[in-house]
């Protein structure tokens, strides 16, 4: 199964994508994790991405699309995957579709983990204390990421709505409860 996970920063989509990928035996591909690893190891990609990430801005589309193309070509995604953090702009969604069309493949479902703004802001400030992520620590950076999400990522919802594969799942509640909700939405079981 090939899935896209969507949701605002702090919606819990990373945590849930990881859990669901284990259950569905799909590969969990988080662009945020890959980029943070690149920054930590000082890779060429990490060096280019760092300044955008620290400001809460998106990394340029071509860098991210290149990264995804590389992962697709490597074969690690052949048995199914959950994309977490990609696509994040309409051009990225279009690039993904073009990439898949070329190989006669497709995304079966785009799942939105729906969480209200107030909750997201609260969660991100808690996460800053726990994980020490630079982009969570500053309140203006957090606000900027939410703005960026609204302006650049939310339009993707229309894109997948038109493709008739968007599924919205309520993202408030206990972590386990949300995993079940997602599992049911995805598998129908
Ligand atoms: P968040 O919790 O904010 O959704 P992520 O771990 O998914 O965090 O991403 C962290 C940062 O990595 C983003 O703010 C952005 O700078 C960069 N990033 C991750 N995925 C993408 C993408 N698909 N396009 C552009 N930038 C991205």
Coordinates of C-alpha atoms and ligand atoms in Angstrom, one line a residue:
X1 CA 0.0 0.0 0.0
X2 CA 1.3 3.5 -0.9
X3 CA 0.1 6.3 1.3
X4 CA 0.7 10.0 1.9
X5 CA 0.3 11.3 5.4
X6 CA -0.8 15.0 5.7
X7 CA -1.2 17.2 8.7
X8 CA 0.0 20.4 10.4
X9 CA 3.3 20.4 12.2
X10 CA 2.7 18.9 15.6
X11 CA -0.3 16.9 14.5
X12 CA 1.4 13.7 15.5
X13 CA 1.7 12.5 11.9
X14 CA 5.3 11.4 12.4
X15 CA 4.4 9.2 15.4
X16 CA 1.4 7.8 13.7
X17 CA 3.1 7.2 10.4
X18 CA 5.8 5.2 12.2
X19 CA 3.2 3.1 14.0
X20 CA 1.1 2.5 11.0
X21 CA 4.0 1.6 8.8
X22 CA 4.9 -1.2 11.3
X23 CA 1.4 -2.5 11.2
X24 CA 1.0 -2.3 7.5
X25 CA 4.5 -3.5 6.8
X26 CA 5.1 -0.4 4.7
X27 CA 8.3 1.7 4.6
X28 CA 8.1 4.9 6.7
X29 CA 9.8 7.7 4.8
X30 CA 10.0 10.9 6.7
X31 CA 11.6 13.8 4.8
X32 CA 12.0 15.7 8.1
X33 CA 14.0 12.8 9.6
X34 CA 16.1 12.5 6.5
X35 CA 16.8 16.2 6.4
X36 CA 17.7 16.4 10.1
X37 CA 20.0 13.4 9.7
X38 CA 21.6 15.2 6.7
X39 CA 22.1 18.3 8.8
X40 CA 23.7 16.3 11.7
X41 CA 26.1 14.5 9.3
X42 CA 26.9 17.5 7.3
X43 CA 25.9 16.0 4.0
X44 CA 25.6 18.3 0.9
X45 CA 21.8 18.0 1.2
X46 CA 21.9 18.8 4.9
X47 CA 24.1 21.8 4.3
X48 CA 21.7 23.2 1.8
X49 CA 18.6 22.5 3.9
X50 CA 19.8 23.7 7.3
X51 CA 19.1 27.5 6.9
X52 CA 15.5 26.9 5.7
X53 CA 14.7 24.4 8.4
X54 CA 16.0 26.6 11.2
X55 CA 13.8 29.5 9.9
X56 CA 10.7 27.2 9.7
X57 CA 10.7 27.6 5.9
X58 CA 10.3 24.9 3.4
X59 CA 13.4 23.5 1.7
X60 CA 13.3 24.2 -2.1
X61 CA 11.1 21.8 -4.0
X62 CA 13.9 20.5 -6.3
X63 CA 16.0 19.4 -3.4
X64 CA 13.2 17.4 -1.8
X65 CA 11.9 16.0 -5.1
X66 CA 15.5 14.9 -5.9
X67 CA 15.7 13.1 -2.5
X68 CA 12.4 11.3 -3.1
X69 CA 13.4 10.3 -6.6
X70 CA 16.6 8.8 -5.2
X71 CA 14.6 6.8 -2.6
X72 CA 12.2 5.6 -5.2
X73 CA 15.1 4.5 -7.5
X74 CA 16.8 2.6 -4.6
X75 CA 14.0 0.0 -4.4
X76 CA 13.4 0.5 -0.6
X77 CA 9.9 1.7 -1.4
X78 CA 8.9 -1.2 -3.7
X79 CA 6.9 -3.1 -1.1
X80 CA 4.7 -0.1 -0.1
X81 CA 5.3 3.1 1.9
X82 CA 4.0 5.9 4.0
X83 CA 5.3 9.3 2.9
X84 CA 5.5 11.5 6.0
X85 CA 6.3 15.2 5.3
X86 CA 6.1 14.9 1.5
X87 CA 4.5 16.3 -0.5
X88 CA 4.3 19.6 1.2
X89 CA 3.6 21.9 -1.8
X90 CA 1.4 21.5 -4.8
X91 CA 4.4 21.4 -7.1
X92 CA 5.8 18.5 -5.0
X93 CA 2.4 16.7 -5.2
X94 CA 2.5 17.1 -9.0
X95 CA 6.1 15.9 -9.2
X96 CA 5.2 12.9 -7.1
X97 CA 2.3 12.1 -9.4
X98 CA 4.5 12.5 -12.5
X99 CA 7.1 10.2 -11.0
X100 CA 4.6 7.5 -10.2
X101 CA 2.8 7.8 -13.6
X102 CA 6.1 7.1 -15.3
X103 CA 6.3 3.8 -13.5
X104 CA 2.5 3.0 -13.7
X105 CA 2.2 3.3 -9.9
X106 CA 0.0 5.4 -7.7
X107 CA -0.9 6.6 -4.2
X108 CA -3.9 4.8 -2.9
X109 CA -4.8 7.2 -0.2
X110 CA -3.8 10.6 1.2
X111 CA -4.7 10.7 4.9
X112 CA -5.1 14.0 6.7
X113 CA -4.6 14.0 10.5
X114 CA -6.8 16.8 11.4
X115 CA -5.8 18.8 14.5
X116 CA -6.9 22.4 15.5
X117 CA -4.3 25.2 15.6
X118 CA -4.5 25.8 19.4
X119 CA -3.7 22.2 20.1
X120 CA -0.8 22.2 17.6
X121 CA 0.8 25.3 19.2
X122 CA 0.5 23.7 22.6
X123 CA 2.1 20.4 21.5
X124 CA 5.0 22.0 19.6
X125 CA 6.0 24.0 22.7
X126 CA 5.9 20.8 24.8
X127 CA 8.0 19.0 22.1
X128 CA 10.6 21.8 22.2
X129 CA 11.3 20.9 25.8
X130 CA 11.6 17.2 25.1
X131 CA 13.3 16.8 21.8
X132 CA 15.2 20.0 21.7
X133 CA 14.5 20.5 18.0
X134 CA 15.7 24.0 16.9
X135 CA 12.6 24.7 14.9
X136 CA 10.3 24.0 17.8
X137 CA 12.1 26.2 20.4
X138 CA 11.3 29.6 19.1
X139 CA 7.7 30.7 19.2
X140 CA 8.0 32.8 16.0
X141 CA 9.5 29.9 14.1
X142 CA 6.6 27.7 15.3
X143 CA 4.1 30.3 14.1
X144 CA 5.9 30.6 10.8
X145 CA 5.7 26.8 10.2
X146 CA 2.0 27.0 10.8
X147 CA 1.7 29.9 8.3
X148 CA 3.8 28.0 5.8
X149 CA 1.5 24.9 6.3
X150 CA -1.6 27.0 5.6
X151 CA -0.3 28.8 2.6
X152 CA 1.8 26.1 0.9
X153 CA 0.7 22.7 2.2
X154 CA -3.1 23.0 2.7
X155 CA -3.7 23.5 -1.0
X156 CA -2.6 19.9 -1.5
X157 CA -5.8 18.8 0.2
X158 CA -7.7 20.1 -2.8
X159 CA -5.3 18.3 -5.1
X160 CA -6.0 15.0 -3.4
X161 CA -9.7 15.7 -3.1
X162 CA -9.9 16.1 -6.8
X163 CA -8.1 12.8 -7.2
X164 CA -10.7 11.4 -4.9
X165 CA -8.2 9.8 -2.5
X166 CA -8.3 12.2 0.5
X167 CA -9.4 10.8 3.8
X168 CA -9.7 13.0 6.9
X169 CA -9.1 11.5 10.3
X170 CA -9.8 13.3 13.6
X171 CA -6.4 13.8 15.3
X172 CA -7.4 14.5 18.9
X173 CA -7.5 11.8 21.6
X174 CA -5.2 9.2 23.0
X175 CA -2.3 8.1 20.8
X176 CA -3.5 4.5 20.6
X177 CA -7.0 5.5 19.9
X178 CA -5.8 7.7 16.9
X179 CA -3.7 4.8 15.6
X180 CA -6.8 2.6 15.6
X181 CA -8.9 5.3 13.9
X182 CA -6.2 5.6 11.2
X183 CA -5.9 1.9 10.8
X184 CA -9.6 1.6 10.3
X185 CA -9.7 4.5 7.9
X186 CA -6.9 3.0 5.8
X187 CA -7.9 -0.7 5.8
X188 CA -11.6 -0.5 6.4
X189 CA -11.1 -3.0 9.3
Ligands
LIG1 P1 7.0 19.2 11.2 O1 6.7 18.7 12.5 O2 7.2 20.7 11.2 O3 6.0 18.8 10.2 P2 9.1 17.8 9.8 O4 10.0 16.9 10.6 O5 8.1 17.0 8.9 O6 8.4 18.7 10.8 O7 10.0 18.8 8.9 C1 10.9 19.7 9.5 C2 11.4 20.7 8.5 O8 12.0 20.0 7.4 C3 10.3 21.6 7.8 O9 9.9 22.7 8.6 C4 11.0 21.9 6.5 O10 11.9 23.0 6.6 C5 11.7 20.7 6.1 N1 11.0 19.8 5.2 C6 10.5 18.5 5.5 N2 9.9 18.0 4.5 C7 9.9 18.9 3.5 C8 9.3 19.0 2.2 N3 8.6 18.0 1.7 N4 9.5 20.1 1.5 C9 10.2 21.1 2.0 N5 10.7 21.2 3.2 C10 10.6 20.1 4.0

